[in-house]
Short mmCIF file of C-alpha atoms in Angstrom, two decimals:
data_model
loop_
_atom_site.label_atom_id
_atom_site.label_comp_id
_atom_site.label_asym_id
_atom_site.label_seq_id
_atom_site.Cartn_x
_atom_site.Cartn_y
_atom_site.Cartn_z
CA UNK A 214 -38.38 -8.23 35.51
CA UNK A 215 -36.40 -11.47 35.03
CA UNK A 216 -37.09 -11.26 31.45
CA UNK A 217 -34.90 -8.06 31.09
CA UNK A 218 -31.80 -9.92 32.37
CA UNK A 219 -32.07 -12.84 30.07
CA UNK A 220 -33.12 -10.53 27.22
CA UNK A 221 -29.79 -8.91 27.59
CA UNK A 222 -28.04 -12.12 27.59
CA UNK A 223 -29.77 -13.37 24.79
CA UNK A 224 -28.93 -10.19 22.95
CA UNK A 225 -25.26 -10.83 23.61
CA UNK A 226 -25.52 -14.13 22.21
CA UNK A 227 -27.26 -12.76 19.11
CA UNK A 228 -24.73 -10.08 18.68
CA UNK A 229 -21.93 -12.71 18.85
CA UNK A 230 -23.62 -15.03 16.40
CA UNK A 231 -24.27 -11.87 13.94
CA UNK A 232 -20.56 -10.94 14.35
CA UNK A 233 -19.21 -14.45 13.53
CA UNK A 234 -21.87 -15.02 10.76
CA UNK A 235 -21.68 -11.50 9.30
CA UNK A 236 -17.79 -11.40 9.70
CA UNK A 237 -17.15 -14.70 8.13
CA UNK A 238 -19.54 -14.01 5.26
CA UNK A 239 -17.99 -10.51 4.82
CA UNK A 240 -14.47 -12.24 4.54
CA UNK A 241 -15.69 -15.27 2.30
CA UNK A 242 -17.52 -12.74 0.05
CA UNK A 243 -14.79 -10.19 0.18
CA UNK A 244 -12.01 -12.69 -0.86
CA UNK A 245 -13.98 -14.38 -3.52
CA UNK A 246 -15.24 -11.20 -5.07
CA UNK A 247 -11.68 -9.53 -4.91
CA UNK A 248 -10.38 -12.78 -6.72
CA UNK A 249 -13.13 -12.48 -9.20
CA UNK A 250 -12.50 -8.64 -9.60
CA UNK A 251 -8.99 -9.32 -10.20
CA UNK A 252 -9.75 -11.95 -12.83
CA UNK A 253 -12.44 -9.81 -14.45
CA UNK A 254 -10.00 -6.83 -14.66
CA UNK A 255 -7.37 -8.95 -16.24
CA UNK A 256 -9.64 -10.15 -18.79
CA UNK A 257 -10.71 -6.50 -19.53
CA UNK A 258 -6.95 -5.55 -19.83
CA UNK A 259 -6.24 -8.78 -21.94
CA UNK A 260 -8.97 -7.57 -24.42
CA UNK A 261 -7.30 -4.12 -24.57
CA UNK A 262 -4.00 -5.67 -25.28
CA UNK A 263 -5.69 -7.71 -28.10
CA UNK A 264 -7.01 -4.51 -29.55
CA UNK A 265 -3.53 -3.08 -29.29
CA UNK A 266 -1.99 -5.98 -31.13
CA UNK A 267 -4.37 -5.54 -33.96
CA UNK A 268 -3.64 -1.88 -34.10
CA UNK A 269 0.20 -2.57 -33.91
CA UNK A 270 0.05 -4.60 -37.05
CA UNK A 271 -1.55 -1.71 -39.16
CA UNK A 272 1.83 0.05 -39.05
CA UNK A 273 3.72 -2.61 -40.86
CA UNK A 274 2.32 -1.83 -44.20
CA UNK A 275 3.01 1.78 -43.66
CA UNK A 276 6.70 0.99 -42.82
CA UNK A 277 6.96 -1.22 -46.00
CA UNK A 278 5.67 1.76 -48.01
CA UNK A 279 8.17 3.98 -46.38
CA UNK A 280 10.99 1.48 -47.03
CA UNK A 281 10.22 1.43 -50.86
CA UNK A 282 9.56 5.05 -51.13
CA UNK A 283 11.81 7.26 -53.38
CA UNK A 284 10.85 10.40 -51.52
CA UNK A 285 13.43 12.36 -49.59
CA UNK A 286 10.90 13.31 -46.84
CA UNK A 287 9.30 10.40 -45.30
CA UNK A 288 6.24 10.98 -42.88
CA UNK A 289 6.31 8.65 -39.93
CA UNK A 290 2.60 7.08 -39.54
CA UNK A 291 0.78 8.52 -36.52
CA UNK A 292 -2.67 7.30 -34.94
CA UNK A 293 -5.07 8.87 -32.64
CA UNK A 294 -5.57 5.70 -30.66
CA UNK A 295 -2.05 5.02 -29.73
CA UNK A 296 1.52 6.11 -29.91
CA UNK A 297 4.39 4.06 -31.50
CA UNK A 298 8.32 3.84 -32.14
CA UNK A 299 10.46 1.58 -34.04
CA UNK A 300 13.66 -0.19 -32.84
CA UNK A 301 16.38 -1.97 -34.67
CA UNK A 302 17.48 -5.58 -34.10
CA UNK A 303 19.62 -4.61 -31.26
CA UNK A 304 16.99 -2.69 -29.36
CA UNK A 305 18.22 0.69 -30.24
CA UNK A 306 15.66 3.53 -30.76
CA UNK A 307 15.17 4.42 -34.28
CA UNK A 308 12.25 6.67 -34.63
CA UNK A 309 8.45 7.30 -33.38
CA UNK A 310 6.17 9.63 -31.61
CA UNK A 311 6.96 7.96 -28.46
CA UNK A 312 10.07 9.34 -26.54
CA UNK A 313 13.28 7.35 -26.86
CA UNK A 314 13.54 7.03 -23.12
CA UNK A 315 11.24 4.08 -23.13
CA UNK A 316 13.23 0.89 -22.90
CA UNK A 317 12.27 -2.31 -24.52
CA UNK A 318 11.23 -5.08 -22.34
CA UNK A 319 11.70 -8.83 -22.98
CA UNK A 320 7.77 -9.24 -22.49
CA UNK A 321 5.55 -9.19 -25.47
CA UNK A 322 3.25 -6.88 -23.50
CA UNK A 323 3.41 -4.76 -19.96
CA UNK A 324 1.62 -2.19 -18.02
CA UNK A 325 3.24 0.86 -16.60
CA UNK A 326 1.84 3.98 -15.08
CA UNK A 327 -1.71 3.40 -16.40
CA UNK A 328 -0.27 2.64 -19.85
CA UNK A 329 -0.35 -0.50 -21.57
CA UNK A 330 2.69 -1.42 -23.97
CA UNK A 331 2.85 -3.87 -26.65
CA UNK A 332 5.86 -5.01 -28.61
CA UNK A 333 5.33 -6.18 -32.20
CA UNK A 334 8.03 -8.03 -34.14
CA UNK A 335 8.77 -6.98 -37.65
CA UNK A 336 10.25 -9.25 -40.46
CA UNK A 337 11.76 -8.28 -42.69
CA UNK A 338 13.10 -5.29 -41.23
CA UNK A 339 11.34 -2.45 -43.18
CA UNK A 340 13.37 0.82 -42.43
CA UNK A 341 15.57 -1.44 -40.31
CA UNK A 342 12.65 -2.02 -37.60
CA UNK A 343 12.69 -5.21 -36.01
CA UNK A 344 10.37 -4.31 -33.29
CA UNK A 345 7.31 -1.79 -33.20
CA UNK A 346 6.50 -0.55 -29.60
CA UNK A 347 2.87 0.45 -29.14
CA UNK A 348 1.71 2.57 -26.27
CA UNK A 349 -1.76 3.28 -25.11
CA UNK A 350 -3.55 4.43 -21.93
CA UNK A 351 -5.51 1.89 -20.25
CA UNK A 352 -9.14 2.20 -20.50
CA UNK A 353 -9.83 3.01 -16.81
CA UNK A 354 -13.56 3.77 -17.33
CA UNK A 355 -14.34 0.23 -18.01
CA UNK A 356 -12.46 -0.92 -15.05
CA UNK A 357 -14.00 1.75 -12.86
CA UNK A 358 -17.59 0.64 -14.14
CA UNK A 359 -16.36 -2.86 -13.32
CA UNK A 360 -15.49 -1.95 -9.75
CA UNK A 361 -18.72 -0.10 -9.06
CA UNK A 362 -20.72 -3.19 -10.32
CA UNK A 363 -18.59 -5.32 -7.96
CA UNK A 364 -19.12 -2.80 -4.98
CA UNK A 365 -22.91 -2.51 -5.68
CA UNK A 366 -23.16 -6.58 -5.70
CA UNK A 367 -21.06 -6.56 -2.52
CA UNK A 368 -23.24 -4.11 -0.68
CA UNK A 369 -26.53 -5.78 -1.92
CA UNK A 370 -24.95 -9.32 -0.99
CA UNK A 371 -24.07 -8.12 2.56
CA UNK A 372 -27.42 -6.53 2.94
CA UNK A 373 -29.19 -9.95 2.21
CA UNK A 374 -26.50 -11.76 4.41
CA UNK A 375 -27.23 -9.64 7.33
CA UNK A 376 -31.05 -10.13 6.98
CA UNK A 377 -30.48 -13.87 6.80
CA UNK A 378 -28.29 -13.94 9.77
CA UNK A 379 -30.79 -12.14 11.68
CA UNK A 380 -33.39 -14.33 10.80
CA UNK A 381 -31.21 -17.40 11.56
CA UNK A 382 -30.00 -15.95 14.74
CA UNK A 383 -33.50 -15.57 16.05
CA UNK A 384 -34.36 -19.10 14.87
CA UNK A 385 -31.54 -20.80 16.66
CA UNK A 386 -31.80 -18.73 19.79
CA UNK A 387 -35.71 -19.40 20.20
CA UNK A 388 -35.24 -22.79 21.89
CA UNK A 389 -32.53 -21.43 24.25
CA UNK A 390 -34.78 -18.52 25.03
CA UNK A 391 -37.83 -20.71 25.85
CA UNK A 392 -35.55 -22.74 28.21
CA UNK A 393 -34.25 -19.59 29.89
CA UNK A 394 -37.53 -18.11 30.19
CA UNK A 395 -38.87 -21.30 31.82
CA UNK A 396 -35.99 -21.38 34.23
CA UNK A 397 -36.24 -17.68 34.82
CA UNK A 398 -39.82 -17.87 35.74
CA UNK A 399 -39.24 -20.97 38.09
CA UNK A 400 -36.41 -18.83 39.72
CA UNK A 401 -38.79 -15.98 39.96
CA UNK A 402 -41.63 -17.96 41.53
CA UNK A 403 -39.35 -19.91 43.81
CA UNK A 404 -37.75 -16.77 45.11
CA UNK A 405 -41.21 -15.13 45.75
CA UNK A 406 -42.39 -18.10 47.63
CA UNK A 407 -39.51 -18.38 49.93
CA UNK A 408 -39.75 -14.63 51.08
CA UNK A 409 -42.88 -14.92 53.05
CA UNK A 410 -41.95 -18.09 55.12
CA UNK A 411 -38.47 -16.69 55.66
CA UNK A 412 -40.02 -13.57 57.12
CA UNK A 413 -42.45 -15.38 59.08
CA UNK A 414 -39.62 -17.64 60.70
CA UNK A 415 -37.44 -14.66 61.52
CA UNK A 416 -40.36 -12.57 63.11
CA UNK A 417 -41.54 -15.64 64.99
CA UNK A 418 -38.01 -16.39 66.28
CA UNK A 419 -37.80 -12.84 67.66
CA UNK A 420 -41.27 -12.93 69.02
CA UNK A 421 -40.33 -16.13 70.95
CA UNK A 422 -37.09 -14.45 72.47
CA UNK A 423 -39.29 -11.44 73.59
CA UNK A 424 -42.02 -13.61 74.92
CA UNK A 425 -39.86 -16.18 76.69
CA UNK A 426 -36.75 -14.25 77.83
CA UNK A 427 -35.33 -17.77 79.13
CA UNK A 428 -34.84 -18.67 75.38
CA UNK A 429 -32.54 -15.70 74.78
CA UNK A 430 -29.48 -17.93 75.19
CA UNK A 431 -31.02 -20.82 73.44
CA UNK A 432 -28.45 -22.19 70.93
CA UNK A 433 -31.33 -23.98 68.98
CA UNK A 434 -33.21 -20.56 68.56
CA UNK A 435 -29.85 -18.84 67.67
CA UNK A 436 -29.36 -21.35 64.77
CA UNK A 437 -32.91 -20.91 63.59
CA UNK A 438 -32.39 -17.17 63.62
CA UNK A 439 -29.00 -17.42 61.78
CA UNK A 440 -30.04 -19.71 59.08
CA UNK A 441 -33.25 -17.61 58.48
CA UNK A 442 -31.08 -14.51 58.13
CA UNK A 443 -28.81 -16.30 55.78
CA UNK A 444 -31.64 -17.37 53.62
CA UNK A 445 -33.15 -13.80 53.84
CA UNK A 446 -30.01 -12.56 52.50
CA UNK A 447 -29.90 -15.18 49.60
CA UNK A 448 -33.41 -13.97 48.78
CA UNK A 449 -32.35 -10.33 48.78
CA UNK A 450 -29.22 -11.08 46.40
CA UNK A 451 -31.79 -12.98 44.03
CA UNK A 452 -34.40 -10.32 44.06
CA UNK A 453 -31.47 -7.78 43.32
CA UNK A 454 -29.95 -9.73 40.46
CA UNK A 455 -33.56 -10.55 39.25
CA UNK A 456 -34.30 -6.69 39.03
CA UNK A 457 -30.93 -6.52 37.14
CA UNK A 458 -30.27 -3.02 38.85
CA UNK A 459 -33.12 -1.51 37.00
CA UNK A 460 -34.95 -0.77 40.26
CA UNK A 461 -35.36 2.89 40.94
CA UNK A 462 -32.72 4.11 43.58
CA UNK A 463 -33.21 6.90 46.06
CA UNK A 464 -29.94 8.25 46.44
CA UNK A 465 -29.55 10.49 49.75
CA UNK A 466 -27.03 11.66 52.36
CA UNK A 467 -26.67 8.54 54.51
CA UNK A 468 -24.64 8.52 57.85
CA UNK A 469 -22.67 5.35 57.07
CA UNK A 470 -21.17 5.23 60.51
CA UNK A 471 -24.48 4.68 62.27
CA UNK A 472 -25.57 2.47 59.40
CA UNK A 473 -22.64 0.09 59.59
CA UNK A 474 -22.86 -0.19 63.46
CA UNK A 475 -26.52 -1.34 63.01
CA UNK A 476 -25.20 -4.02 60.51
CA UNK A 477 -22.56 -4.98 62.68
CA UNK A 478 -25.21 -5.68 65.59
CA UNK A 479 -27.17 -7.54 63.07
CA UNK A 480 -24.17 -9.83 62.26
CA UNK A 481 -23.11 -10.23 65.73
CA UNK A 482 -25.22 -13.38 65.96
CA UNK A 483 -22.97 -15.00 63.16
CA UNK A 484 -19.91 -14.01 65.02
CA UNK A 485 -21.36 -15.55 68.18
CA UNK A 486 -22.41 -18.68 66.43
CA UNK A 487 -18.78 -19.51 65.06
CA UNK A 488 -16.95 -17.79 68.19
CA UNK A 489 -15.41 -15.26 65.83
CA UNK A 490 -13.60 -12.27 67.41
CA UNK A 491 -15.69 -9.59 65.69
CA UNK A 492 -13.90 -5.96 66.12
CA UNK A 493 -14.30 -2.76 64.55
CA UNK A 494 -12.70 0.65 64.15
CA UNK A 495 -15.69 3.12 62.89
CA UNK A 496 -15.07 6.67 62.63
CA UNK A 497 -18.10 8.80 63.48
CA UNK A 498 -20.09 10.85 61.12
CA UNK A 499 -19.01 9.65 58.02
CA UNK A 500 -21.69 10.42 55.31
CA UNK A 501 -22.22 9.42 51.70
CA UNK A 502 -24.76 9.98 48.96
CA UNK A 503 -25.98 6.56 48.46
CA UNK A 504 -29.35 4.54 48.26
CA UNK A 505 -29.64 2.63 51.64
CA UNK A 506 -30.68 -0.54 49.97
CA UNK A 507 -27.47 -0.56 47.92
CA UNK A 508 -25.33 0.29 51.14
CA UNK A 509 -27.17 -2.83 52.92
CA UNK A 510 -26.11 -4.83 49.93
CA UNK A 511 -22.51 -4.07 50.08
CA UNK A 512 -22.24 -4.41 53.72
CA UNK A 513 -24.38 -7.46 54.20
CA UNK A 514 -22.54 -9.33 51.42
CA UNK A 515 -19.07 -8.32 52.64
CA UNK A 516 -19.97 -9.19 56.18
CA UNK A 517 -21.68 -12.30 55.16
CA UNK A 518 -18.71 -13.52 53.00
CA UNK A 519 -16.35 -12.66 55.76
CA UNK A 520 -18.27 -14.88 58.37
CA UNK A 521 -19.04 -17.53 55.97
CA UNK A 522 -15.37 -18.21 54.96
CA UNK A 523 -13.93 -17.54 58.54
CA UNK A 524 -12.82 -20.53 60.38
CA UNK A 525 -14.40 -21.04 63.91
CA UNK A 526 -12.39 -18.88 66.53
CA UNK A 527 -11.20 -16.63 63.72
CA UNK A 528 -11.53 -12.97 63.37
CA UNK A 529 -13.40 -10.51 61.45
CA UNK A 530 -12.57 -6.76 61.50
CA UNK A 531 -14.48 -3.70 60.08
CA UNK A 532 -12.65 -0.46 59.74
CA UNK A 533 -14.44 2.73 58.45
CA UNK A 534 -12.79 6.16 57.91
CA UNK A 535 -13.50 9.00 55.76
CA UNK A 536 -11.85 7.42 52.58
CA UNK A 537 -12.81 3.74 52.67
CA UNK A 538 -14.53 0.88 54.21
CA UNK A 539 -12.64 -2.35 54.75
CA UNK A 540 -13.70 -5.69 56.03
CA UNK A 541 -10.99 -8.19 56.65
CA UNK A 542 -11.08 -11.64 57.79
CA UNK A 543 -8.98 -14.68 58.79
CA UNK A 544 -10.67 -17.10 56.41
CA UNK A 545 -9.89 -19.45 53.84
CA UNK A 546 -8.59 -16.66 51.40
CA UNK A 547 -8.20 -16.88 47.73
CA UNK A 548 -5.37 -17.16 45.10
CA UNK A 549 -4.64 -14.76 42.43
CA UNK A 550 -6.82 -16.54 39.73
CA UNK A 551 -9.86 -16.82 41.86
CA UNK A 552 -9.60 -13.04 42.85
CA UNK A 553 -10.08 -12.05 39.07
CA UNK A 554 -12.95 -14.39 38.66
CA UNK A 555 -14.87 -13.85 41.85
CA UNK A 556 -16.29 -10.63 40.63
CA UNK A 557 -18.18 -12.68 37.95
CA UNK A 558 -21.68 -13.55 38.80
CA UNK A 559 -22.31 -17.23 39.69
CA UNK A 560 -18.70 -17.82 40.37
CA UNK A 561 -17.48 -19.07 43.86
CA UNK A 562 -13.83 -19.10 44.85
CA UNK A 563 -14.46 -21.67 47.48
CA UNK A 564 -17.30 -24.24 47.33
CA UNK A 565 -16.93 -25.46 50.90
CA UNK A 566 -19.80 -23.19 51.81
CA UNK A 567 -23.11 -22.89 50.46
CA UNK A 568 -24.20 -19.79 48.06
CA UNK A 569 -24.79 -18.80 44.55
CA UNK A 570 -21.71 -16.70 43.79
CA UNK A 571 -23.61 -13.41 43.67
CA UNK A 572 -22.14 -11.44 46.69
CA UNK A 573 -18.94 -9.88 45.22
CA UNK A 574 -20.50 -9.54 41.85
CA UNK A 575 -23.41 -7.51 43.41
CA UNK A 576 -20.95 -5.34 45.54
CA UNK A 577 -18.85 -4.77 42.25
CA UNK A 578 -21.71 -3.72 40.20
CA UNK A 579 -22.78 -1.23 43.04
CA UNK A 580 -19.37 0.00 43.26
CA UNK A 581 -19.12 0.49 39.60
CA UNK A 582 -22.56 2.40 39.70
CA UNK A 583 -21.19 4.86 42.41
CA UNK A 584 -17.77 5.04 40.75
CA UNK A 585 -16.32 3.43 43.93
CA UNK A 586 -13.03 1.46 43.77
CA UNK A 587 -13.11 -2.16 44.94
CA UNK A 588 -9.82 -3.62 46.17
CA UNK A 589 -9.63 -7.27 47.11
CA UNK A 590 -6.44 -8.40 49.01
CA UNK A 591 -6.16 -12.21 49.77
CA UNK A 592 -3.86 -14.95 50.52
CA UNK A 593 -4.92 -18.46 50.63
CA UNK A 594 -5.40 -19.89 54.33
CA UNK A 595 -4.62 -16.40 55.63
CA UNK A 596 -7.80 -14.46 54.82
CA UNK A 597 -9.15 -11.88 52.63
CA UNK A 598 -9.53 -8.03 53.06
CA UNK A 599 -12.07 -6.20 50.60
CA UNK A 600 -12.01 -2.40 50.53
CA UNK A 601 -14.11 0.04 49.19
CA UNK A 602 -12.70 3.43 48.39
CA UNK A 603 -14.81 6.40 47.49
CA UNK A 604 -12.17 9.17 47.62
CA UNK A 605 -8.77 8.84 46.04
CA UNK B 242 51.69 20.99 -32.88
CA UNK B 243 49.02 18.72 -31.80
CA UNK B 244 46.42 20.52 -33.96
CA UNK B 245 48.53 20.21 -36.75
CA UNK B 246 49.09 16.48 -36.45
CA UNK B 247 45.20 16.07 -35.92
CA UNK B 248 44.48 18.27 -39.13
CA UNK B 249 47.07 16.06 -41.24
CA UNK B 250 45.54 12.79 -39.90
CA UNK B 251 41.90 14.13 -40.66
CA UNK B 252 43.25 15.05 -44.27
CA UNK B 253 44.78 11.58 -44.78
CA UNK B 254 41.72 9.60 -43.63
CA UNK B 255 39.44 12.00 -45.87
CA UNK B 256 41.79 11.29 -48.71
CA UNK B 257 41.92 7.50 -48.02
CA UNK B 258 37.88 7.56 -47.92
CA UNK B 259 37.82 9.46 -50.89
CA UNK B 260 40.19 7.19 -52.56
CA UNK B 261 38.24 4.13 -51.87
CA UNK B 262 34.92 5.75 -52.64
CA UNK B 263 36.23 6.80 -55.90
CA UNK B 264 37.17 3.10 -56.67
CA UNK B 265 33.49 2.10 -55.57
CA UNK B 266 31.89 4.96 -57.70
CA UNK B 267 33.61 3.75 -60.73
CA UNK B 268 31.15 1.07 -61.04
CA UNK B 269 28.30 2.00 -58.65
CA UNK B 270 27.62 5.21 -60.17
CA UNK B 271 27.98 4.20 -63.82
CA UNK B 272 25.22 1.34 -63.99
CA UNK B 273 28.01 -1.33 -64.00
CA UNK B 274 26.70 -2.35 -60.40
CA UNK B 275 23.69 -1.72 -58.32
CA UNK B 276 23.25 1.84 -57.04
CA UNK B 277 24.11 2.52 -53.22
CA UNK B 278 20.39 3.35 -52.39
CA UNK B 279 19.48 -0.31 -53.61
CA UNK B 280 22.11 -1.96 -51.99
CA UNK B 281 21.72 -0.35 -48.57
CA UNK B 282 17.89 -0.67 -48.64
CA UNK B 283 18.48 -4.45 -49.36
CA UNK B 284 21.04 -4.70 -46.40
CA UNK B 285 18.72 -2.82 -44.17
CA UNK B 286 15.86 -5.21 -44.93
CA UNK B 287 17.89 -8.08 -44.01
CA UNK B 288 20.17 -6.80 -41.20
CA UNK B 289 18.10 -4.04 -39.40
CA UNK B 290 20.91 -2.31 -37.44
CA UNK B 291 23.71 -0.14 -38.92
CA UNK B 292 26.31 -2.40 -36.91
CA UNK B 293 25.17 -5.63 -38.67
CA UNK B 294 24.72 -3.84 -42.04
CA UNK B 295 28.20 -2.75 -41.90
CA UNK B 296 29.56 -6.29 -40.68
CA UNK B 297 27.62 -7.92 -43.51
CA UNK B 298 28.79 -5.46 -46.19
CA UNK B 299 32.38 -5.69 -45.22
CA UNK B 300 32.08 -9.69 -45.18
CA UNK B 301 31.05 -9.56 -48.76
CA UNK B 302 33.67 -6.92 -49.72
CA UNK B 303 36.50 -9.17 -48.20
CA UNK B 304 35.45 -12.17 -50.23
CA UNK B 305 32.63 -11.42 -52.72
CA UNK B 306 30.67 -14.23 -54.00
CA UNK B 307 27.41 -15.11 -55.40
CA UNK B 308 26.41 -16.93 -52.01
CA UNK B 309 27.23 -14.14 -49.91
CA UNK B 310 25.40 -11.45 -51.97
CA UNK B 311 21.87 -10.84 -50.73
CA UNK B 312 20.83 -8.86 -53.80
CA UNK B 313 17.74 -10.33 -55.75
CA UNK B 314 18.33 -13.06 -58.30
CA UNK B 315 17.88 -10.76 -61.30
CA UNK B 316 20.46 -8.34 -60.05
CA UNK B 317 22.98 -11.22 -59.37
CA UNK B 318 22.50 -12.43 -62.91
CA UNK B 319 22.81 -8.96 -64.28
CA UNK B 320 25.91 -7.81 -62.36
CA UNK B 321 27.64 -11.11 -61.31
CA UNK B 322 28.76 -10.69 -57.75
CA UNK B 323 31.59 -13.26 -58.30
CA UNK B 324 33.56 -10.43 -60.31
CA UNK B 325 33.37 -7.70 -57.56
CA UNK B 326 36.77 -6.69 -56.65
CA UNK B 327 38.01 -7.54 -53.16
CA UNK B 328 38.14 -4.61 -50.67
CA UNK B 329 39.55 -4.76 -47.24
CA UNK B 330 41.28 -2.86 -44.52
CA UNK B 331 40.82 0.48 -42.68
CA UNK B 332 39.87 2.51 -45.75
CA UNK B 333 37.13 0.16 -46.96
CA UNK B 334 35.67 0.20 -43.42
CA UNK B 335 35.63 4.10 -43.33
CA UNK B 336 34.10 4.09 -46.91
CA UNK B 337 31.23 1.66 -45.76
CA UNK B 338 30.65 3.57 -42.64
CA UNK B 339 30.56 6.79 -44.83
CA UNK B 340 28.00 5.19 -47.15
CA UNK B 341 25.77 3.91 -44.52
CA UNK B 342 25.55 7.25 -42.76
CA UNK B 343 24.85 8.90 -46.25
CA UNK B 344 22.12 6.48 -47.20
CA UNK B 345 20.60 6.19 -43.71
CA UNK B 346 16.68 6.50 -44.30
CA UNK B 347 15.81 7.18 -40.68
CA UNK B 348 17.29 10.89 -40.89
CA UNK B 349 14.64 11.34 -43.61
CA UNK B 350 11.58 10.48 -41.40
CA UNK B 351 9.59 13.13 -40.01
CA UNK B 352 6.82 13.47 -37.48
CA UNK B 353 3.89 15.37 -39.37
CA UNK B 354 3.00 18.49 -37.40
CA UNK B 355 -0.87 18.39 -36.34
#
């Protein structure tokens, strides 16, 4: 049963490791590949420019032939692969199968709207042309093929990175898992071992009281009983956490008014031991659908904390009405920061008293399970009020 | 009235152009000087734009010399540019403009329909 808790924690660590490892690999690989893709794309386009440059030179002899021609009708050279236009030395459009709207740029080559442009200088100026502008669509198929190759490579790489990260994660977590399992087994065995003696002490203390009525007011016997009950609660909490709330619950209609009164009687011994004024205002016949053991966990932990952190001669008040249960003490209280942290497991707001920091964490977990609202009001050195609301 | 003035001005300009061109034609159309087509082709090859061609032609006509002439050596030897008469002024400019438009090869270019 303890293995489940640790397994979840271990899984969380593994997920965090995977997230960091895969995330950073994704980022690194992504950036690297996108830079390489950009370089390769430029190389492809540069290759297309070099083809365009070679093609542009084929027009020059044609212009020369036109320049010396004696014909009155001159046919401008046209090519399937590209379109062209000629411009004079001042950059004015002369003629071509490209529209006159395209303006010359200062660069030798440029790219616009999936088109490549190349500007070829001409000298001497056949037909008055100082520049030949060539336009050709970019060969997008080769760029697309390159993109597909990169995506496939990226996906395959990420698949292997994920596999490796799983393997590494398990490898790194193995020693931690062994240590946790060892500790887990120790706590499990220790908890199991304290149960029998604690139960025996409690039972015998009660037997002593019943067999020897003169010991009813014995302070020594009361201290034994109080300490044993505290130990018993610690066992209950550890057992609850050990089960990791996986135990089967038997949710039934419970008269919590009666139930709380019983627990108040049970805790009276703590009040007497510390001379605490223990008052209550319990509305009769309040019922809730809840597992009795969960209800015991809630009440015992809240009352246990109230008595534990109350100063001698202080006060503890239990109020139950149809909407909520609240337990208020005049103890050491907590600051705002501690109020946030105290709901986490193994966190204690005040280390003046013993304990494992499990009580409020258990109460919070149970409240969440039943969709109850848990409210903590506290001020340092003034006291704490914990309320559980089941109706809004 | 304005129309009449404009018409008269046009007639004067045309007459002036024709007058200048007549002077040019006396040699260039009678094999005493290179033909217009050859001259324009040569200027176009060297200066590219109409504006630059016009400027270069007027520069030559205002002070003709062997150095300024851009014609091939053979033509220079045959027609001796140093003997070319001096022409300048608005009439000459108009005549050169007219000749450039007349000899423009770009207007002869066509796109072959597919």
